[in-house]
């Protein structure tokens, strides 16, 4: 993989690690109301806390949350939402896509028409309507993102699988009378994975960004458990008043996350395409 | 004077530290009206040689040495701008895959006319008439309709004819044909061969015919050059080389053709594979697979004469020099 | 005459082509009433120009493609659609016929393992199969892309043989190979026929190759069998390139 | 001179009788007037009627101002008034009709060209205030007019200080001065209302000079605006009071559990000591100072100071966490319990933040509080259906008895009482006092009764008041504005300096 | 062709029906519009009357059936909140959104395609590497955040451009457009840029990779072998080929531009359909939500159709079956 690819992978791993270790890295559990002190609200970066003597390196938000801690936990939520919805959507899409490609005929036609319908309707609008319906919550936003994104995977998986199914190794596997599930899972799927992973890395970024956007529109997550997007949204109102840190820092972190996902997608794509490898 | 004279052409692939010596000191010359076949197995450097002559090498391919003289003019010294003027004019090249060589979104007419107008100051309609005549000459029926067509509307054989028409439209002195018949079935192969043969006779064009099919070389070329691992290991008049090969590699190639032995009996084969060329092995590159290899082969064999108009790169040729 | 091992009767195949803008549908008759019998131990060649229906016939015989019309018989028994034990195929493009993500050992052992054909140690089994096609057993741990073209073709053959077929269909199995490697493979097939009594259906557009390998040659043209003859006496095929040599 | 005002909410229709929502009323007030008017402090003033009196307990008589001209030049008469009072009931597809204001009127009588009598079934004191909500339209123009006719301006003929110029829905509305206005003529030739519903862009528009004034200055930016010499800030405590509604009717309230999440034996919120403890646990000063950045005053009342029914004796509950803990212990919850606070997230100033802060404060006295906030669209419906245990509500009213009727009156769908009494608090004594207050046509007596009712309800902790919200306007330097208690941004109250 | 069209139309109709049914149920489930709109003092009779007046007293399927029946006559119902035909409200706002989306697409094309061509032709130059890196960033910046930053930078700190709203419009064929006046342009610029940023990066990357791909093709080598001028190779041979994916993607992305206009319009107070939708959802104004969705779906279907036709126009090889 290219240097950029490795760089993005390491960065993403570091971010994941930071998110996983958030409870140990963060000086405060920003989701535990008992640890917040409203009197510490909106302190600029580097301020000392009023009573317990800690330092808010990146300042505090309107509830007196330590921004750094909030960002670590927010990263956790953003990544959880992104990864979870991506995995679920990937699974659902792959199952349907493989099915369509393998079975062909009416199964294919049916699945692909549903995919077409789904795709002719933009993800954000679908998620918007769904979330307005279900209300906030991590599981609900995951569901909304799943609903909004599975079709991409189904389509990608199908077209990748169609290409693979044309290849003679599948014919050979059929001649060897391997069970269908085995052909699909052990032979076809692994060969579709490069394409799928590239799309997944891209869609991971899209999912995280979409979650942030929905949170910004007030339809994402509960306020007490802010993701990066929600942190940005919550800080939006303070932007013009000079209390930039509430919004800008989580924004920068979000951009870093998204950029590394996209970088990774890029690198994966180049890897999957040997002709691009020389670049 | 030869139409083409190549001296010590050397091509490297990749970075300067550990390049692959893909083509090593290849020399060849072609006379007016002559067909020279360049044969060898896959990866031996045939295409690279052709591309280098046409000045079409792109990174990571680099020509690191050698002279290419076309009609007395040293192409290797020319700047790209000048070189471009020669390509498609004095020197033309066609490629293997007729599906891919024509631009799928441009009409045949566009692609022919632009070739004319890139080199000659000819009006659009005059160019069109020439294109029409050219299509007719390469044996395309209903040329006027075909001019308006897109490549995908033509069959594979027709497409290759059009590609050849585009190559020949400015009456080049040299045509480099890189396996233009391999992708076609036998019948079409024969037609294309016949077409080029006829054109050569009519116009005296020199042809460098790149192929891995000894059968094609045998039936069509005046002289044959056999390439192995980036080097020319044997050259000479076609009939004689194929009849009595001098180099063990040439012999092995001929022995592997079905029909060279009675049906049902085993064909002659060679063990192993061509060597890696980064870096190339010391000494004779064929050594490891050669049934005649001896200790002396550890040194690089020179190219030596092997009879009239023949050369061979071997210490122990099958044909002794006269 | 005794019962053939395999018999294809009155096979026809047509493809539906959806053509262009206007969605005009046309059908293409790829095979038209083709019948072919293969006797045990026989080697039959099929030649014909491109598009004459050779591959289509091969796939139908192997059971990869249900024919539009016609029936297949195996030792006199009518075969249902789909692949069947005892028929295997070697494909033209060895690179695409091997799953690029599986090691050679898995490629060869997977199906025998599932069908319970491996009695002893699996790696011994793989080694035996590899040696049979003249490959170094060390190659077992390689991936297809780490093999040369000839090695890949041999792995393809080894895989097919590992499930002990009686009929081997080779669809242009040597067309993409250099003459030297082609010769190796042809020799190998000869040897296997001798040793295993394999029935061979060998498809090629190269008459020389077929003549070398087969006793009987079938010539196809536009989806029909136009000629069947002993390999030595064939006349019907236009054979431009070879005629001059 | 021209004036450009940035509005925080969209005007959905120009038909003054179509939907009873604040932005529409605000806009209609420029074009239309009603019999009575309300001054900046919420006091009833003469409008198109110069005077009114109850000629008997069930009959109010209004004397119309003479010589008032509609924008089309015709004169205002009693017929227009009766027509206007009749019209709300005829708009069948209005989702939020004004009929609750016209409903008490059982008969309308034109005494002469300039006198109208309105009869009620029972004595009804707030009628003059009710008719303030019904705009008087020109009968000639509005007869058979559809809402579209109003939106296009065709039927938009009123007596107000401004005349209609243009309406770009969701974007801007332009008005021009009515030169024939009977009262004080506005200082502006032309007024443009720009709809800027998002906070930051609205403020940005002011800062960038795209508008001259904005309403609803975001709290975050108050300080900055104050510090900026190019702008001035106008503020005042508005009529809106925020308070918690607590479930007092179910034995098992859906969002009240023990700390492990298991249901409790009984609903602690039914215990007045628990409600008091919650009230004591809330540090209203900190809430106001930090969360609202000073944009409110702590509340001990249901209506804002200065509004009828505000009992001066009622002071905001003092912050007393220890006292709260004691009360909880006394009520049988020494270790507290857990509950979920519900609130909207796009309705009141910093509403979402307020809920969180209160949760923070409750957690400190041992009531483990979770927070759930929803968009208004989902919130109100669920809250009214009684889905929540503790829910935030803000209420703006110009009369205490009105507010009490809806908020703490025993719910009765037939009369509309207690329609927003989400906690279903019920105290016959309070009901009685409210009813008496509403029935009194005598202002002093009404005020006294209303205060008594409020005092009683708050003694029971029927609801827990938090604060009275401020309303703020940001203005370009050189413009003066008299802030209004009802938060409306009326163009004529902006004056060049 | 006609078969293809008919299939497309049936598909569109299906989308419409599914979407509208979904929305019907969804908006129902979100909340009761009357809880928002009816006056606090209203009693049961008032509420019942209003409910009946709006047809909300029926079960949802009856309402839906009525709705479909009315839709067949071109009537999509009246907005609860505005009292006007919902479709009119949406269509009224459509020019603003379309203008924004078109402007954004044009910006994305005019910036993205040339830069992408450059990156594809000269992948090793430092400028291409820089552009490539920036495009990745542009790809990663969330729209709303970019919008906020733009407002802060250009609107507030520098004061060069207005921060929101649509500004002056002039009538073109009876449609109010911003592009007729300087003021309009000034208002349009920031939101269009914000909206364009992502698509610009997308098109840039697409163009770059398509160019690289095209350059590798034999036809380019053959063109060079015929001695054509490099400019002709790039601008005729390569460009005509990469135009195909560019047009396809632009068309498809145009739909998503309209969808993402929801966000941009919210940030910039741009009075388009997206803002109307957000408000309608907030007010549970079901007829407007449904009308919006119907209009957008129709729009998308039209766009897809146009893309397919363009595609066929550009690529002589095309077979008009559904895209893979
Ligand atoms: N663009 C390239 N980059 C890297 N290596 C290359 C490139 N082009 C050719 N090579 C390598 O150079 C060697 C010679 O290639 P060339 O194409 O000349 O072979 P050839 O004799 O034409 O073979 P074939 O008969 O398969 O066409 C091969 O090993 C090939 O892998
Ligand atoms: N899946 C398919 N759909 C439509 N037409 C097909 C399909 N497969 C094959 N054909 C057509 O059927 C005819 C026979 O094809 P087939 O592949 O059997 O020929 P072949 O003799 O194997 O040719 P070749 O020598 O080129 O491999 C051809 O005209 C081909 O275009
Ligand atoms: Mg080659
Ligand atoms: Mg075939």
PDB file of C-alpha atoms in Angstrom, chain D residues 151-329:
ATOM      1  CA  UNK D 151     -51.537  36.068   0.536  1.00  0.00           C
ATOM      2  CA  UNK D 152     -51.644  37.776  -2.814  1.00  0.00           C
ATOM      3  CA  UNK D 153     -52.554  41.022  -1.119  1.00  0.00           C
ATOM      4  CA  UNK D 154     -55.904  41.323  -2.819  1.00  0.00           C
ATOM      5  CA  UNK D 155     -57.955  40.951   0.351  1.00  0.00           C
ATOM      6  CA  UNK D 156     -55.306  42.382   2.580  1.00  0.00           C
ATOM      7  CA  UNK D 157     -57.202  45.533   3.453  1.00  0.00           C
ATOM      8  CA  UNK D 158     -56.899  46.633   7.046  1.00  0.00           C
ATOM      9  CA  UNK D 159     -56.715  49.798   9.076  1.00  0.00           C
ATOM     10  CA  UNK D 160     -53.194  49.272  10.421  1.00  0.00           C
ATOM     11  CA  UNK D 161     -50.279  51.676  10.237  1.00  0.00           C
ATOM     12  CA  UNK D 162     -48.771  49.796   7.312  1.00  0.00           C
ATOM     13  CA  UNK D 163     -49.979  48.730   3.938  1.00  0.00           C
ATOM     14  CA  UNK D 164     -49.033  45.587   2.131  1.00  0.00           C
ATOM     15  CA  UNK D 165     -46.374  45.779  -0.563  1.00  0.00           C
ATOM     16  CA  UNK D 166     -45.079  42.297  -1.278  1.00  0.00           C
ATOM     17  CA  UNK D 167     -44.832  38.796   0.118  1.00  0.00           C
ATOM     18  CA  UNK D 168     -42.119  36.351  -0.771  1.00  0.00           C
ATOM     19  CA  UNK D 169     -43.024  33.352   1.265  1.00  0.00           C
ATOM     20  CA  UNK D 170     -40.317  32.135   3.545  1.00  0.00           C
ATOM     21  CA  UNK D 171     -38.120  34.963   2.487  1.00  0.00           C
ATOM     22  CA  UNK D 172     -39.349  38.450   2.980  1.00  0.00           C
ATOM     23  CA  UNK D 173     -42.374  40.621   3.426  1.00  0.00           C
ATOM     24  CA  UNK D 174     -42.463  44.268   2.485  1.00  0.00           C
ATOM     25  CA  UNK D 175     -44.817  46.838   3.928  1.00  0.00           C
ATOM     26  CA  UNK D 176     -45.169  50.510   3.258  1.00  0.00           C
ATOM     27  CA  UNK D 177     -46.443  53.268   5.494  1.00  0.00           C
ATOM     28  CA  UNK D 178     -50.165  53.925   5.573  1.00  0.00           C
ATOM     29  CA  UNK D 179     -50.349  57.688   5.174  1.00  0.00           C
ATOM     30  CA  UNK D 180     -53.978  57.768   6.279  1.00  0.00           C
ATOM     31  CA  UNK D 181     -53.329  56.038   9.552  1.00  0.00           C
ATOM     32  CA  UNK D 182     -55.462  57.485  12.330  1.00  0.00           C
ATOM     33  CA  UNK D 183     -52.863  57.203  15.026  1.00  0.00           C
ATOM     34  CA  UNK D 184     -49.243  58.097  15.271  1.00  0.00           C
ATOM     35  CA  UNK D 185     -47.727  57.527  11.876  1.00  0.00           C
ATOM     36  CA  UNK D 186     -44.749  55.161  11.752  1.00  0.00           C
ATOM     37  CA  UNK D 187     -41.337  56.634  11.125  1.00  0.00           C
ATOM     38  CA  UNK D 188     -40.590  54.338   8.212  1.00  0.00           C
ATOM     39  CA  UNK D 189     -41.574  54.655   4.587  1.00  0.00           C
ATOM     40  CA  UNK D 190     -40.947  51.046   3.969  1.00  0.00           C
ATOM     41  CA  UNK D 191     -40.387  48.087   6.230  1.00  0.00           C
ATOM     42  CA  UNK D 192     -38.893  44.810   5.106  1.00  0.00           C
ATOM     43  CA  UNK D 193     -39.197  41.740   7.256  1.00  0.00           C
ATOM     44  CA  UNK D 194     -36.594  39.160   6.397  1.00  0.00           C
ATOM     45  CA  UNK D 195     -37.266  35.638   7.552  1.00  0.00           C
ATOM     46  CA  UNK D 196     -34.076  34.372   9.164  1.00  0.00           C
ATOM     47  CA  UNK D 197     -35.068  31.389  11.210  1.00  0.00           C
ATOM     48  CA  UNK D 198     -31.580  30.151  12.078  1.00  0.00           C
ATOM     49  CA  UNK D 199     -29.914  32.012  14.893  1.00  0.00           C
ATOM     50  CA  UNK D 200     -26.428  32.425  13.573  1.00  0.00           C
ATOM     51  CA  UNK D 201     -27.370  33.633  10.122  1.00  0.00           C
ATOM     52  CA  UNK D 202     -29.819  36.060  11.675  1.00  0.00           C
ATOM     53  CA  UNK D 203     -27.173  37.568  13.868  1.00  0.00           C
ATOM     54  CA  UNK D 204     -24.688  37.464  11.043  1.00  0.00           C
ATOM     55  CA  UNK D 205     -27.136  39.394   8.911  1.00  0.00           C
ATOM     56  CA  UNK D 206     -27.260  42.107  11.554  1.00  0.00           C
ATOM     57  CA  UNK D 207     -23.509  42.197  11.985  1.00  0.00           C
ATOM     58  CA  UNK D 208     -22.972  42.324   8.257  1.00  0.00           C
ATOM     59  CA  UNK D 209     -25.478  45.144   7.903  1.00  0.00           C
ATOM     60  CA  UNK D 210     -27.987  43.178   5.855  1.00  0.00           C
ATOM     61  CA  UNK D 211     -30.735  44.065   8.299  1.00  0.00           C
ATOM     62  CA  UNK D 212     -31.144  46.940  10.732  1.00  0.00           C
ATOM     63  CA  UNK D 213     -32.652  44.991  13.572  1.00  0.00           C
ATOM     64  CA  UNK D 214     -33.242  41.425  14.590  1.00  0.00           C
ATOM     65  CA  UNK D 215     -35.441  39.770  17.129  1.00  0.00           C
ATOM     66  CA  UNK D 216     -34.428  36.846  19.334  1.00  0.00           C
ATOM     67  CA  UNK D 217     -30.765  37.664  19.630  1.00  0.00           C
ATOM     68  CA  UNK D 218     -29.095  34.338  20.407  1.00  0.00           C
ATOM     69  CA  UNK D 219     -28.012  34.295  24.036  1.00  0.00           C
ATOM     70  CA  UNK D 220     -24.497  33.413  23.077  1.00  0.00           C
ATOM     71  CA  UNK D 221     -24.064  36.675  21.287  1.00  0.00           C
ATOM     72  CA  UNK D 222     -25.648  39.090  23.718  1.00  0.00           C
ATOM     73  CA  UNK D 223     -22.379  39.911  25.396  1.00  0.00           C
ATOM     74  CA  UNK D 224     -20.613  40.462  22.137  1.00  0.00           C
ATOM     75  CA  UNK D 225     -23.364  42.673  20.818  1.00  0.00           C
ATOM     76  CA  UNK D 226     -23.294  44.682  23.982  1.00  0.00           C
ATOM     77  CA  UNK D 227     -19.604  45.235  23.615  1.00  0.00           C
ATOM     78  CA  UNK D 228     -19.891  46.343  20.010  1.00  0.00           C
ATOM     79  CA  UNK D 229     -20.353  50.100  19.725  1.00  0.00           C
ATOM     80  CA  UNK D 230     -21.991  49.773  16.338  1.00  0.00           C
ATOM     81  CA  UNK D 231     -24.995  47.999  17.773  1.00  0.00           C
ATOM     82  CA  UNK D 232     -27.391  48.385  20.627  1.00  0.00           C
ATOM     83  CA  UNK D 233     -29.382  45.836  22.466  1.00  0.00           C
ATOM     84  CA  UNK D 234     -32.971  46.178  23.609  1.00  0.00           C
ATOM     85  CA  UNK D 235     -34.133  43.747  26.251  1.00  0.00           C
ATOM     86  CA  UNK D 236     -36.887  43.118  28.703  1.00  0.00           C
ATOM     87  CA  UNK D 237     -38.424  40.302  30.634  1.00  0.00           C
ATOM     88  CA  UNK D 238     -41.119  38.905  28.424  1.00  0.00           C
ATOM     89  CA  UNK D 239     -44.402  37.270  29.191  1.00  0.00           C
ATOM     90  CA  UNK D 240     -42.988  33.815  28.775  1.00  0.00           C
ATOM     91  CA  UNK D 241     -42.433  31.790  31.916  1.00  0.00           C
ATOM     92  CA  UNK D 242     -40.811  28.396  31.906  1.00  0.00           C
ATOM     93  CA  UNK D 243     -41.735  25.686  34.321  1.00  0.00           C
ATOM     94  CA  UNK D 244     -41.821  21.959  34.821  1.00  0.00           C
ATOM     95  CA  UNK D 245     -45.013  20.004  34.553  1.00  0.00           C
ATOM     96  CA  UNK D 246     -44.894  16.960  36.822  1.00  0.00           C
ATOM     97  CA  UNK D 247     -46.953  13.835  36.506  1.00  0.00           C
ATOM     98  CA  UNK D 248     -49.338  13.884  39.438  1.00  0.00           C
ATOM     99  CA  UNK D 249     -52.006  11.455  38.313  1.00  0.00           C
ATOM    100  CA  UNK D 250     -50.437   8.112  37.651  1.00  0.00           C
ATOM    101  CA  UNK D 251     -49.339   5.738  40.334  1.00  0.00           C
ATOM    102  CA  UNK D 252     -46.651   4.500  38.048  1.00  0.00           C
ATOM    103  CA  UNK D 253     -45.169   7.263  36.047  1.00  0.00           C
ATOM    104  CA  UNK D 254     -43.435   6.000  32.903  1.00  0.00           C
ATOM    105  CA  UNK D 255     -40.164   7.813  33.395  1.00  0.00           C
ATOM    106  CA  UNK D 256     -39.769   7.578  37.149  1.00  0.00           C
ATOM    107  CA  UNK D 257     -37.894   4.572  38.454  1.00  0.00           C
ATOM    108  CA  UNK D 258     -35.487   3.631  41.142  1.00  0.00           C
ATOM    109  CA  UNK D 259     -31.842   4.102  40.395  1.00  0.00           C
ATOM    110  CA  UNK D 260     -31.500   0.632  38.966  1.00  0.00           C
ATOM    111  CA  UNK D 261     -34.265   1.367  36.494  1.00  0.00           C
ATOM    112  CA  UNK D 262     -36.953  -0.717  38.184  1.00  0.00           C
ATOM    113  CA  UNK D 263     -40.426   0.685  38.734  1.00  0.00           C
ATOM    114  CA  UNK D 264     -41.162   2.268  42.074  1.00  0.00           C
ATOM    115  CA  UNK D 265     -43.972   1.229  44.360  1.00  0.00           C
ATOM    116  CA  UNK D 266     -45.652   4.558  43.985  1.00  0.00           C
ATOM    117  CA  UNK D 267     -45.165   7.724  42.033  1.00  0.00           C
ATOM    118  CA  UNK D 268     -42.967  10.030  44.086  1.00  0.00           C
ATOM    119  CA  UNK D 269     -44.078  13.040  42.092  1.00  0.00           C
ATOM    120  CA  UNK D 270     -47.482  12.760  43.696  1.00  0.00           C
ATOM    121  CA  UNK D 271     -45.845  13.688  46.960  1.00  0.00           C
ATOM    122  CA  UNK D 272     -45.720  17.438  47.402  1.00  0.00           C
ATOM    123  CA  UNK D 273     -42.502  17.085  49.414  1.00  0.00           C
ATOM    124  CA  UNK D 274     -40.775  15.524  46.435  1.00  0.00           C
ATOM    125  CA  UNK D 275     -42.009  18.279  44.163  1.00  0.00           C
ATOM    126  CA  UNK D 276     -40.769  20.826  46.628  1.00  0.00           C
ATOM    127  CA  UNK D 277     -37.439  19.047  46.862  1.00  0.00           C
ATOM    128  CA  UNK D 278     -37.091  19.237  43.095  1.00  0.00           C
ATOM    129  CA  UNK D 279     -37.842  22.915  43.240  1.00  0.00           C
ATOM    130  CA  UNK D 280     -35.269  23.459  45.968  1.00  0.00           C
ATOM    131  CA  UNK D 281     -32.638  21.467  44.112  1.00  0.00           C
ATOM    132  CA  UNK D 282     -32.722  23.863  41.203  1.00  0.00           C
ATOM    133  CA  UNK D 283     -30.216  26.657  41.385  1.00  0.00           C
ATOM    134  CA  UNK D 284     -32.214  29.205  39.467  1.00  0.00           C
ATOM    135  CA  UNK D 285     -29.556  31.856  39.771  1.00  0.00           C
ATOM    136  CA  UNK D 286     -26.900  29.665  38.241  1.00  0.00           C
ATOM    137  CA  UNK D 287     -29.344  28.509  35.597  1.00  0.00           C
ATOM    138  CA  UNK D 288     -30.155  32.055  34.654  1.00  0.00           C
ATOM    139  CA  UNK D 289     -26.597  33.290  34.898  1.00  0.00           C
ATOM    140  CA  UNK D 290     -24.774  30.467  33.168  1.00  0.00           C
ATOM    141  CA  UNK D 291     -27.163  28.567  30.984  1.00  0.00           C
ATOM    142  CA  UNK D 292     -29.184  31.537  29.879  1.00  0.00           C
ATOM    143  CA  UNK D 293     -26.302  33.958  30.125  1.00  0.00           C
ATOM    144  CA  UNK D 294     -28.389  36.331  32.144  1.00  0.00           C
ATOM    145  CA  UNK D 295     -31.271  36.352  29.718  1.00  0.00           C
ATOM    146  CA  UNK D 296     -33.995  35.594  32.253  1.00  0.00           C
ATOM    147  CA  UNK D 297     -35.045  36.284  35.784  1.00  0.00           C
ATOM    148  CA  UNK D 298     -35.696  33.518  38.296  1.00  0.00           C
ATOM    149  CA  UNK D 299     -39.394  32.878  38.629  1.00  0.00           C
ATOM    150  CA  UNK D 300     -41.677  32.186  41.558  1.00  0.00           C
ATOM    151  CA  UNK D 301     -44.811  32.927  39.607  1.00  0.00           C
ATOM    152  CA  UNK D 302     -46.717  31.626  36.661  1.00  0.00           C
ATOM    153  CA  UNK D 303     -46.939  34.905  34.826  1.00  0.00           C
ATOM    154  CA  UNK D 304     -44.317  37.587  34.469  1.00  0.00           C
ATOM    155  CA  UNK D 305     -44.102  40.573  36.763  1.00  0.00           C
ATOM    156  CA  UNK D 306     -46.439  43.323  35.681  1.00  0.00           C
ATOM    157  CA  UNK D 307     -48.978  40.954  34.200  1.00  0.00           C
ATOM    158  CA  UNK D 308     -52.376  40.496  35.777  1.00  0.00           C
ATOM    159  CA  UNK D 309     -52.212  37.612  38.201  1.00  0.00           C
ATOM    160  CA  UNK D 310     -48.562  37.935  39.156  1.00  0.00           C
ATOM    161  CA  UNK D 311     -48.534  37.614  42.951  1.00  0.00           C
ATOM    162  CA  UNK D 312     -45.713  39.756  44.252  1.00  0.00           C
ATOM    163  CA  UNK D 313     -45.594  37.805  47.468  1.00  0.00           C
ATOM    164  CA  UNK D 314     -44.456  34.696  45.641  1.00  0.00           C
ATOM    165  CA  UNK D 315     -40.650  34.674  45.507  1.00  0.00           C
ATOM    166  CA  UNK D 316     -38.464  32.311  43.515  1.00  0.00           C
ATOM    167  CA  UNK D 317     -37.605  29.194  45.482  1.00  0.00           C
ATOM    168  CA  UNK D 318     -34.181  29.557  47.057  1.00  0.00           C
ATOM    169  CA  UNK D 319     -31.464  27.088  46.063  1.00  0.00           C
ATOM    170  CA  UNK D 320     -31.230  24.650  48.952  1.00  0.00           C
ATOM    171  CA  UNK D 321     -29.741  21.278  48.061  1.00  0.00           C
ATOM    172  CA  UNK D 322     -29.529  20.197  51.659  1.00  0.00           C
ATOM    173  CA  UNK D 323     -33.153  21.060  52.241  1.00  0.00           C
ATOM    174  CA  UNK D 324     -34.019  19.132  49.112  1.00  0.00           C
ATOM    175  CA  UNK D 325     -32.223  16.055  50.342  1.00  0.00           C
ATOM    176  CA  UNK D 326     -34.004  16.305  53.676  1.00  0.00           C
ATOM    177  CA  UNK D 327     -37.344  16.565  52.012  1.00  0.00           C
ATOM    178  CA  UNK D 328     -36.583  13.583  49.851  1.00  0.00           C
ATOM    179  CA  UNK D 329     -35.585  11.606  52.880  1.00  0.00           C
TER     180      UNK D 329
END
